[in-house]
Amino acid sequence: MTETMISLKKIEKTYKMGQNTVHALDHVSLSIEEGDFVSIVGPSGSGKSTLMNTMGCLDHPDSGEYVLGGSHVDSLKDWQLADIRNQKIGFIFQNFNLLGKLTALENVELPLIYRGTKAKERREQAMASLAQVGIEERAEHLPNQLSGGQQQRVAIARALVGQPSILLADEPTGALDSRTSEEIMDLLIALNKEGRTIILITHDLHVARKAKRTVSISDGKLYEGEHVL
Amino acid sequence: MNLLTSINMALRNIRANKTRAFLTMLGIIIGVSSVIVLVAIGQGSSKSVADSVNSLGTNLITVNIMNTDTPYTMDDIGQVQKVYGVKSISPVLTGRVTVQNGSTSTQVALTGTNADYLTTRQLSVGDGRFISTIDDQYRQKEVVLGSQVAQTLFGSASPVNQSVLINGNRYNVIGVLNTKGGSMGQSSDQSVFIPFSTAQRLLQTTHITQFYAQADNQQDVNIAMAGIQRAVGQVYSNTDDYTVINQQDVMNAMDSVTQTMTMLLGGIAGISLLVGGIGIMNIMFVSVTERTREIGIRKAIGAKRRDILLQFLIESTVLSMIGGLCGVAIGLLAGWIYTTVTGGLAVYSITVIVFAFLFSALIGIIFGVFPANKASKLSPIEALRFE
Ligand SMILES: Nc1ncnc2c1ncn2[C@@H]1O[C@H](COP(=O)(O)OP(=O)(O)OP(=O)(O)O)[C@@H](O)[C@H]1O
Ligand SMILES: [Mg+2]
């Protein structure tokens, strides 16, 4: 039996821009099982990133209930949310979001630093994580010495290093060419096969169809399947 | 996250921005080095004043007579001699004269005094002898030269038994004093000494306007002073007509002057430290804005408020401490240059150096708090969105 990893109930998030209000998330309810691979599709500005940031405990919804791995996120304090981001969640961004002054290895070490892992173990785990995404020989390179695909691999290694149960990827292939996208997707599929829950945002239906399950968002409303497209 | 990692991270960030880090530290460097140098110079001059005052001996009592209507006579001096605790007493007459030997002449201070002057002022004769009581009684035209005057007029030759012209009158040189060193502009090295009675004629005054008394020992200085005050008070009823001071009083007065000076210099330097701190705060604010995205990323992967706060705080503290260290080094160097170039005295105080350094670290913390707090409060999502 699989357990429910993520449970969203009637999540609302609105932004007020002067006169008009934007319903970024409009009573979104979603349940994701452990080990699932869900892709989220939808047009630009539909609320995909807002949903992902909510699930990633980066953003607070205005109302609704969010249970992550059994704990009610709404009632948690800032430092507890930081712990969740550090231990349960691995983020992968469209623009990689690596720290430019740190080497690949140091970037991957960062989550472990905030966890308080000792330097030696940190190094070993980070190297192992880099090896897992097949980029260990670039460990001492700075991000600007790496190609986009390589940078994204480093970012994935960073997301993986803390052994999180969920990987959240916001358009991870958005900045990559189709061949490199293919490689990154294969990597994510392999990680999912190992049992990791993956939630993937994409514009690309071709990419989305590689997931086990697809949901779509339009104007802040969530639909099962490729509803709007 | 442990402290060592944080410090390491801070050092990396500082190294990545060397020019900016240097410019940021400049204020602290200038502040710390000027605190150290200015206080060292202030204390150095205070010490050299104290030294020269001390060279007169702490048992010395100086009496000045301001009343010119009622003359203070040698008989009155004789009364003071009887005061308990007074070892020796020397009336002095001073003036500026031209001393000439052959074609070389020089302007020097002249002191007319008695045989006891040597004891009273704790001087010693290097060559020949000092004025004797008989010289004084018979108004001998004899002169004792200060070491520097002898050097100027006679070079390396011995002046004893030679003669010099003082304001055109011929005087026999009977002795030369040992070098004593300066005491506030009136060094015995640059003076000539003649018998008191001779000086009265040369300077054409009969008034005693000043005399020195030497107390038996340090303990008796105050008793002797009180006795002298009483003795002089019998001649002059008005206390405004005379002053009786000892070296301790002079030293205290000097001390308070130099202390004020040191504090003033230190204060100015302290202000520049403060300005340096504001410079650090300014740069740290810029740095927080520049690194908003970095802060967002760090928070997304699990950095707590405390981690971000510490990171920026440690960075500003490390920055100001490096500045402080550079400041100490430059301060010591500048002090060394000052002493070698001007020949002045610089007294370094470990307390001041440590204090200036710690103060710079403190400034890093205080002025780092506001930017670091701002950084730590950023919402992760907004920070990530920041371009
Ligand atoms: N901080 C904000 N202030 C105001 N409006 C916001 C803010 N963040 C998001 N929005 C609005 O919320 C809506 C959803 O934004 P979101 O970023 O989730 O879209 P998205 O689906 O990820 O789009 P894209 O595919 O272009 O990334 C948009 O209309 C956006 O303008
Ligand atoms: Mg988006």
XYZ file of C-alpha atoms and ligand atoms in Angstrom:
648
model
C 0.000 0.000 0.000
C 1.253 3.467 -0.832
C 0.717 6.367 1.496
C -0.529 9.836 0.705
C 2.468 12.118 0.411
C 0.780 15.384 -0.369
C -2.763 16.363 0.370
C -4.078 19.792 -0.668
C -7.627 20.809 0.196
C -9.288 23.948 -1.162
C -6.062 25.885 -1.387
C -6.580 29.525 -2.250
C -4.032 32.156 -3.167
C -4.920 35.558 -4.528
C -2.756 38.490 -5.502
C -4.139 41.995 -5.458
C -2.670 44.197 -8.124
C -4.305 47.578 -7.695
C -7.956 47.207 -8.647
C -8.015 43.664 -9.977
C -7.323 40.489 -8.015
C -5.611 37.476 -9.541
C -6.733 34.045 -8.367
C -3.391 32.283 -8.703
C -4.869 29.238 -6.949
C -8.621 28.840 -6.873
C -9.789 26.160 -4.430
C -7.188 23.662 -5.538
C -7.489 20.169 -4.112
C -4.907 17.567 -4.979
C -3.675 14.341 -3.495
C -0.365 12.744 -4.460
C 0.713 9.263 -3.418
C 4.177 8.287 -2.343
C 6.268 7.167 -5.332
C 4.055 8.939 -7.858
C 5.337 10.973 -10.809
C 2.951 13.830 -11.500
C 3.313 16.414 -14.233
C 1.527 19.731 -14.011
C 0.729 21.498 -17.250
C -1.002 24.733 -18.056
C -0.571 28.007 -19.877
C 1.720 30.720 -18.646
C 0.351 32.581 -15.645
C -2.124 29.830 -14.801
C -0.685 29.273 -11.318
C 1.660 26.289 -11.760
C 4.603 27.839 -9.953
C 2.360 29.178 -7.212
C 1.075 25.654 -6.623
C 4.562 24.223 -6.571
C 5.845 26.893 -4.165
C 2.937 26.107 -1.886
C 3.714 22.407 -1.989
C 7.385 23.212 -1.406
C 6.610 25.244 1.736
C 8.123 28.356 0.179
C 4.810 30.176 0.083
C 1.800 30.281 2.369
C -1.668 29.842 0.874
C -4.345 32.348 1.909
C -6.650 29.551 2.947
C -7.051 25.807 2.638
C -5.400 22.841 4.222
C -2.057 21.321 3.336
C -0.812 18.049 4.811
C 2.681 16.956 3.839
C 3.786 13.481 4.861
C 1.390 13.515 7.777
C 2.153 16.972 9.171
C -0.138 19.972 8.904
C 2.038 22.578 7.258
C -0.239 25.584 7.968
C 0.483 25.415 11.681
C 4.262 25.194 11.356
C 6.707 27.968 12.236
C 9.254 29.431 9.845
C 12.124 27.373 11.176
C 10.084 24.177 10.981
C 9.235 24.933 7.355
C 12.955 25.471 6.713
C 13.610 22.028 8.171
C 10.970 20.492 5.899
C 12.490 22.180 2.834
C 15.863 20.953 3.932
C 14.941 17.347 4.668
C 11.804 16.335 2.812
C 11.918 18.404 -0.351
C 14.381 18.801 -3.188
C 13.875 21.762 -5.502
C 14.868 21.830 -9.147
C 14.406 25.164 -10.919
C 14.148 26.168 -14.545
C 17.144 28.490 -14.237
C 19.091 26.028 -12.040
C 19.587 28.574 -9.223
C 23.122 27.507 -8.437
C 25.316 29.859 -6.393
C 27.769 31.258 -8.927
C 30.692 31.676 -6.543
C 30.621 28.106 -5.293
C 31.901 25.060 -7.162
C 29.549 22.288 -8.239
C 30.570 20.242 -5.216
C 30.059 23.138 -2.804
C 26.656 23.862 -4.289
C 25.648 20.263 -3.716
C 27.016 20.411 -0.162
C 24.816 23.387 0.788
C 21.698 21.512 1.998
C 23.935 19.337 4.178
C 25.632 22.425 5.632
C 22.269 23.705 6.845
C 21.566 20.276 8.232
C 24.783 20.334 10.250
C 26.466 17.341 8.590
C 30.192 17.073 9.298
C 32.578 18.261 6.581
C 33.950 14.852 5.665
C 30.567 13.128 5.409
C 29.227 16.146 3.567
C 31.909 15.848 0.946
C 31.379 12.131 0.509
C 27.601 12.420 0.203
C 27.878 15.336 -2.210
C 30.338 13.412 -4.385
C 28.029 10.391 -4.349
C 25.142 12.602 -5.383
C 27.167 14.102 -8.233
C 28.101 10.591 -9.325
C 24.438 9.617 -9.309
C 23.664 12.289 -11.911
C 26.845 11.388 -13.795
C 28.810 14.601 -13.342
C 31.350 13.825 -10.624
C 34.304 14.773 -12.857
C 33.042 18.379 -12.878
C 32.934 18.649 -9.093
C 35.471 21.469 -8.873
C 33.974 23.550 -11.697
C 32.096 26.761 -11.136
C 28.570 26.926 -12.613
C 29.653 29.322 -15.368
C 32.184 26.739 -16.513
C 29.388 24.220 -17.122
C 26.806 23.790 -19.885
C 23.115 24.256 -19.122
C 22.508 20.506 -18.998
C 25.474 20.035 -16.694
C 24.288 22.843 -14.441
C 20.858 21.251 -14.204
C 22.489 17.955 -13.292
C 24.371 19.727 -10.503
C 21.084 21.273 -9.366
C 19.460 17.815 -9.375
C 22.404 16.443 -7.397
C 21.848 19.254 -4.881
C 18.145 18.373 -4.682
C 19.000 14.709 -4.167
C 21.844 14.992 -1.700
C 19.663 15.242 1.383
C 17.674 12.099 0.395
C 14.337 13.983 0.240
C 11.135 12.060 -0.280
C 9.803 14.571 -2.812
C 11.447 16.224 -5.786
C 9.775 19.397 -7.028
C 10.883 20.405 -10.490
C 9.617 23.688 -11.957
C 10.228 23.453 -15.703
C 13.589 21.726 -15.269
C 14.003 21.339 -19.031
C 12.711 24.779 -19.928
C 16.139 26.204 -20.573
C 17.603 23.141 -22.281
C 17.644 21.826 -25.858
C 15.555 18.757 -26.706
C 18.381 16.230 -26.465
C 19.521 17.492 -23.088
C 15.893 17.640 -21.942
C 15.565 14.025 -22.881
C 18.595 13.135 -20.742
C 17.298 15.088 -17.742
C 13.863 13.451 -18.107
C 15.456 10.009 -18.238
C 17.309 10.882 -15.072
C 14.067 11.925 -13.342
C 12.305 8.771 -14.518
C 15.159 6.684 -13.114
C 14.929 8.524 -9.809
C 11.182 7.889 -9.713
C 11.804 4.194 -10.316
C 13.960 4.241 -7.193
C 10.869 5.285 -5.312
C 11.101 9.037 -5.111
C 7.939 11.107 -5.483
C 8.370 13.594 -8.310
C 6.242 16.568 -9.230
C 7.139 18.215 -12.497
C 5.925 21.434 -14.040
C 6.226 21.760 -17.775
C 4.907 23.543 -20.824
C 5.844 20.638 -23.016
C 3.147 17.963 -23.397
C 5.749 15.607 -24.799
C 7.656 15.930 -21.566
C 4.481 15.766 -19.476
C 3.418 12.460 -20.968
C 6.512 10.767 -19.573
C 5.021 11.143 -16.105
C 2.660 8.580 -14.595
C -0.047 11.147 -14.078
C -0.816 14.555 -15.494
C -2.893 17.355 -14.004
C -3.592 20.715 -15.622
C -4.210 24.176 -14.308
C -6.111 26.944 -15.933
C -6.727 30.299 -14.268
C -5.864 28.861 -10.897
C -8.253 25.916 -11.202
C -6.935 22.389 -11.192
C -8.187 19.580 -13.473
C -7.211 15.950 -13.683
C -5.631 14.982 -17.013
C -4.733 17.206 -19.926
C -7.972 19.100 -19.451
C -7.460 22.453 -21.082
C -4.994 21.454 -23.748
C 25.481 25.245 10.451
C 28.653 25.541 12.475
C 30.698 28.654 13.022
C 33.799 27.489 11.198
C 31.839 26.814 8.026
C 30.218 30.228 8.307
C 33.559 31.965 8.739
C 34.932 30.043 5.798
C 31.983 31.093 3.704
C 32.410 34.712 4.772
C 36.099 34.649 3.863
C 35.248 33.245 0.429
C 32.753 36.002 -0.154
C 35.233 38.642 0.925
C 37.926 37.167 -1.301
C 35.552 37.109 -4.248
C 35.127 40.874 -3.913
C 38.609 42.022 -2.964
C 38.469 45.613 -4.144
C 35.145 46.255 -2.549
C 36.194 44.522 0.642
C 39.276 46.715 0.802
C 37.293 49.908 0.228
C 34.805 48.801 2.861
C 37.568 48.132 5.338
C 39.341 51.410 4.597
C 37.274 53.341 7.102
C 38.027 50.799 9.821
C 41.694 50.655 8.838
C 42.030 54.425 9.068
C 40.041 54.508 12.284
C 41.972 51.796 14.096
C 45.392 52.946 12.909
C 44.708 56.553 13.827
C 43.448 55.563 17.269
C 46.635 53.629 17.869
C 49.006 56.227 16.436
C 47.373 59.281 17.949
C 47.098 57.758 21.396
C 50.699 56.496 21.159
C 51.918 59.971 20.237
C 49.779 61.579 22.906
C 51.078 59.240 25.574
C 54.591 59.584 24.199
C 54.581 63.338 24.614
C 52.984 62.948 28.027
C 55.785 60.611 28.999
C 58.526 62.899 27.716
C 57.027 65.780 29.693
C 56.845 63.601 32.781
C 60.435 62.506 32.240
C 61.722 66.042 31.969
C 59.760 67.123 35.011
C 61.095 64.132 36.887
C 64.633 64.942 35.841
C 64.407 68.016 38.058
C 63.802 65.744 40.977
C 60.476 65.339 42.684
C 61.787 67.021 45.848
C 62.169 70.375 44.164
C 60.067 73.276 45.388
C 59.874 76.443 43.317
C 58.978 79.797 44.858
C 58.098 82.767 42.675
C 57.834 86.278 44.091
C 55.471 88.496 42.116
C 55.528 91.564 44.378
C 58.097 94.030 43.019
C 57.482 96.814 45.577
C 58.765 94.980 48.628
C 62.037 93.277 47.683
C 62.719 89.767 48.859
C 66.169 89.847 50.413
C 68.943 87.378 51.138
C 68.007 87.680 54.812
C 64.549 86.398 53.974
C 66.155 83.537 52.101
C 68.105 82.810 55.262
C 64.784 82.411 57.118
C 63.599 79.855 54.585
C 66.837 77.945 55.031
C 65.827 77.290 58.638
C 62.502 75.695 57.685
C 62.159 72.072 58.717
C 62.658 69.639 55.834
C 64.541 72.042 53.590
C 67.926 70.690 52.588
C 69.246 73.419 50.361
C 68.016 76.628 48.886
C 69.086 78.613 45.865
C 67.901 82.044 44.824
C 68.003 82.575 41.100
C 68.153 85.527 38.785
C 67.578 84.784 35.154
C 68.090 86.663 31.940
C 69.164 86.203 28.379
C 72.734 87.150 27.498
C 75.196 86.937 24.665
C 78.216 84.785 25.393
C 81.229 85.156 23.165
C 84.474 83.288 22.733
C 86.692 84.820 20.090
C 84.571 85.070 17.002
C 81.836 82.622 18.050
C 78.962 83.951 20.078
C 75.636 82.570 21.171
C 72.449 83.703 22.894
C 71.807 81.718 26.048
C 69.886 81.804 29.292
C 71.883 83.087 32.246
C 71.221 82.012 35.797
C 72.701 83.813 38.759
C 72.692 81.549 41.796
C 74.606 80.159 44.742
C 76.749 77.123 45.502
C 73.754 75.060 46.613
C 72.197 75.253 43.168
C 74.015 72.103 42.162
C 72.281 70.116 44.911
C 68.987 71.910 44.572
C 68.633 71.186 40.886
C 70.437 67.849 41.024
C 73.098 68.828 38.514
C 76.671 67.626 38.351
C 79.920 69.167 37.180
C 81.796 67.364 34.419
C 84.898 69.490 34.279
C 86.306 72.085 36.743
C 84.067 73.172 39.614
C 80.781 74.934 40.352
C 80.278 78.390 41.887
C 81.408 78.501 45.511
C 80.071 80.554 48.418
C 83.228 82.653 48.318
C 82.717 83.406 44.627
C 79.296 84.701 45.582
C 80.589 86.746 48.502
C 83.309 88.383 46.457
C 81.137 88.851 43.406
C 83.588 86.928 41.261
C 83.289 87.227 37.515
C 83.271 83.524 37.022
C 81.020 81.390 34.899
C 80.002 77.726 34.681
C 78.893 76.638 31.221
C 76.152 74.221 30.288
C 77.480 71.311 28.238
C 75.934 72.497 25.015
C 77.150 76.057 25.445
C 80.668 74.736 26.009
C 80.371 72.638 22.907
C 79.207 75.609 20.846
C 81.874 78.001 22.027
C 84.882 75.758 22.530
C 84.182 72.654 20.462
C 86.048 69.726 21.881
C 88.638 71.831 23.714
C 88.311 72.251 27.494
C 86.902 75.700 28.332
C 88.079 75.580 31.948
C 90.463 78.453 32.787
C 89.601 80.080 29.456
C 87.573 83.231 29.396
C 84.404 84.304 27.645
C 82.642 87.626 27.146
C 79.174 87.873 28.649
C 77.404 90.940 27.284
C 80.905 92.301 26.658
C 82.322 91.669 30.146
C 85.102 89.157 30.597
C 84.332 86.127 32.763
C 86.546 83.231 33.773
C 85.204 79.795 32.950
C 85.541 77.682 36.086
C 83.568 74.624 35.106
C 81.326 72.773 32.696
C 78.181 70.868 33.712
C 77.331 67.348 32.656
C 74.583 66.919 30.110
C 71.223 66.700 31.851
C 68.610 66.779 29.132
C 65.697 69.056 28.483
C 63.175 70.232 30.956
C 60.498 72.166 29.147
C 62.539 74.622 27.152
C 64.931 75.608 29.939
C 67.621 73.021 29.734
C 70.657 73.491 31.922
C 72.694 72.339 28.932
C 71.914 75.599 27.174
C 72.462 77.888 30.135
C 75.409 79.591 31.796
C 75.693 80.048 35.557
C 77.346 82.899 37.464
C 77.387 83.796 41.173
C 74.163 85.369 42.403
C 75.760 88.629 43.453
C 77.555 88.936 40.135
C 74.282 88.399 38.324
C 72.599 91.128 40.377
C 75.091 93.570 38.974
C 75.080 92.179 35.440
C 71.291 92.141 35.176
C 71.016 95.296 37.296
C 68.399 94.042 39.723
C 68.500 93.515 43.439
C 65.196 91.699 43.641
C 65.010 88.001 44.167
C 62.101 86.920 42.018
C 62.575 83.212 42.242
C 64.262 80.618 44.366
C 64.451 76.862 44.467
C 64.385 74.716 47.553
C 65.268 71.067 47.790
C 63.373 69.035 50.360
C 65.222 66.476 52.452
C 63.203 63.659 50.964
C 59.961 62.877 49.208
C 57.971 62.516 52.439
C 58.975 65.946 53.687
C 58.086 67.825 50.505
C 54.676 68.827 51.816
C 55.947 69.762 55.268
C 58.760 71.797 53.705
C 56.278 73.467 51.381
C 54.041 74.452 54.259
C 57.038 75.835 56.154
C 58.226 77.827 53.166
C 54.732 79.170 52.646
C 54.710 80.371 56.254
C 58.167 81.930 55.970
C 57.354 83.779 52.765
C 53.961 84.694 54.152
C 55.696 86.681 56.900
C 57.153 88.998 54.263
C 54.080 89.237 52.071
C 50.664 89.255 53.664
C 48.903 88.947 50.344
C 49.008 85.378 49.046
C 48.791 86.716 45.487
C 52.314 88.063 45.880
C 53.996 84.678 45.728
C 53.522 81.090 44.654
C 55.024 77.959 46.128
C 54.791 74.907 43.909
C 56.451 71.530 43.825
C 57.229 69.274 40.907
C 54.263 67.059 41.662
C 51.937 70.018 41.082
C 53.672 70.789 37.802
C 53.450 67.160 36.797
C 49.769 66.945 37.657
C 49.032 70.055 35.626
C 51.025 68.700 32.689
C 49.363 65.326 33.062
C 45.908 66.748 32.866
C 46.875 68.721 29.764
C 48.336 65.731 27.966
C 45.493 63.524 29.125
C 42.989 65.910 27.633
C 45.045 65.940 24.454
C 45.197 62.147 24.322
C 41.478 61.909 24.880
C 40.839 64.478 22.186
C 43.007 62.624 19.691
C 41.462 59.321 20.674
C 38.013 60.824 20.310
C 38.711 62.067 16.803
C 40.047 58.650 15.882
C 37.023 57.032 17.500
C 34.745 59.088 15.300
C 36.571 57.874 12.223
C 36.061 54.321 13.490
C 32.364 55.042 13.727
C 32.331 56.443 10.204
C 34.128 53.287 9.109
C 31.368 51.262 10.720
C 28.718 53.184 8.837
C 30.679 52.443 5.654
C 30.493 48.749 6.475
C 26.776 48.974 7.098
C 26.294 50.735 3.787
C 28.188 48.096 1.831
C 26.461 45.282 3.676
C 23.074 46.717 2.708
C 24.198 46.846 -0.913
C 25.464 43.313 -0.563
C 22.143 42.093 0.830
C 20.266 43.605 -2.099
C 22.739 42.191 -4.581
C 22.506 38.769 -3.075
C 18.738 38.642 -2.603
C 18.546 35.771 -5.058
C 21.300 33.894 -3.248
C 19.379 34.354 -0.009
C 16.265 32.972 -1.713
C 18.144 29.922 -2.961
C 19.678 29.288 0.437
C 16.283 29.548 2.105
C 14.708 27.248 -0.492
C 17.187 24.526 0.355
C 16.710 24.839 4.074
C 18.554 27.856 5.506
C 16.779 29.229 8.550
C 16.483 32.898 9.421
C 19.230 32.389 11.954
C 21.570 30.900 9.323
C 21.162 33.876 7.009
C 21.460 36.356 9.877
C 24.652 34.673 11.055
C 26.085 34.523 7.570
C 25.828 38.270 7.028
C 26.751 39.110 10.586
C 29.856 36.968 10.433
C 30.742 38.457 7.087
C 30.578 42.018 8.384
C 32.416 41.045 11.554
C 35.162 39.220 9.675
C 35.400 42.178 7.325
C 35.788 44.678 10.136
C 38.162 42.415 12.048
C 40.448 42.075 9.047
C 40.201 45.848 8.744
C 41.041 46.092 12.436
C 44.114 43.884 12.045
C 45.326 45.903 9.049
C 44.661 49.038 11.103
C 46.799 47.751 13.979
C 49.634 46.914 11.570
C 49.440 50.284 9.836
C 49.120 52.074 13.166
C 52.313 50.471 14.461
C 54.059 51.231 11.177
C 52.916 54.859 11.198
C 54.057 55.217 14.806
C 57.442 53.832 13.871
C 57.711 56.280 10.980
C 56.721 59.124 13.311
C 59.404 58.256 15.850
C 62.143 57.795 13.270
C 61.298 60.915 11.281
C 60.557 63.372 14.089
C 62.538 61.738 16.862
C 59.469 62.069 19.079
C 58.335 59.468 21.533
C 55.414 57.116 20.846
C 54.208 54.957 23.707
C 52.062 52.033 22.577
C 49.572 50.748 25.027
C 48.478 47.141 24.587
C 45.142 48.099 26.122
C 44.505 50.694 23.444
C 45.558 48.340 20.648
C 43.388 45.507 21.929
C 40.554 47.924 22.595
C 40.737 49.452 19.113
C 40.756 45.996 17.563
C 37.857 44.719 19.639
C 35.987 47.932 18.976
C 36.371 47.365 15.246
C 34.968 43.856 15.654
C 32.123 45.278 17.712
C 31.417 47.842 15.018
C 31.243 45.027 12.486
C 28.634 43.322 14.639
C 26.620 46.438 15.457
C 26.556 47.794 11.925
C 26.142 44.333 10.461
C 23.012 43.626 12.475
C 20.675 45.832 10.454
C 21.622 44.515 6.996
C 21.822 40.936 8.284
C 18.401 41.263 9.865
C 17.006 42.613 6.632
C 18.488 39.672 4.745
C 17.156 37.102 7.175
C 13.641 38.523 6.998
C 13.338 38.233 3.226
C 10.574 35.909 2.176
C 12.115 33.003 0.267
C 9.640 33.208 -2.569
C 10.128 36.936 -3.113
C 13.858 36.581 -2.855
C 13.839 33.852 -5.496
C 11.728 35.982 -7.805
C 14.149 38.926 -7.423
C 16.065 39.769 -10.569
N 4.181 38.041 -6.185
C 3.161 38.166 -7.025
N 2.492 39.340 -7.068
C 1.445 39.487 -7.896
N 0.998 38.542 -8.716
C 1.620 37.352 -8.726
C 2.730 37.109 -7.883
N 3.158 35.839 -8.094
C 2.344 35.328 -9.040
N 1.438 36.229 -9.419
C 0.358 36.016 -10.381
O -0.222 34.763 -10.125
C -0.507 34.104 -11.336
C 0.125 32.736 -11.356
O 1.550 32.871 -11.400
P 2.503 31.623 -11.569
O 3.880 32.112 -11.437
O 2.080 30.560 -10.623
O 2.227 31.174 -13.054
P 2.866 29.948 -13.865
O 1.762 29.055 -14.188
O 3.991 29.388 -13.135
O 3.351 30.681 -15.203
P 4.656 30.330 -16.073
O 4.302 29.142 -16.846
O 4.795 31.539 -16.934
O 5.769 30.141 -15.146
C -0.001 35.008 -12.441
O -1.113 35.698 -12.987
C 0.912 35.932 -11.781
O 0.895 37.203 -12.419
Mg 6.119 29.270 -13.419
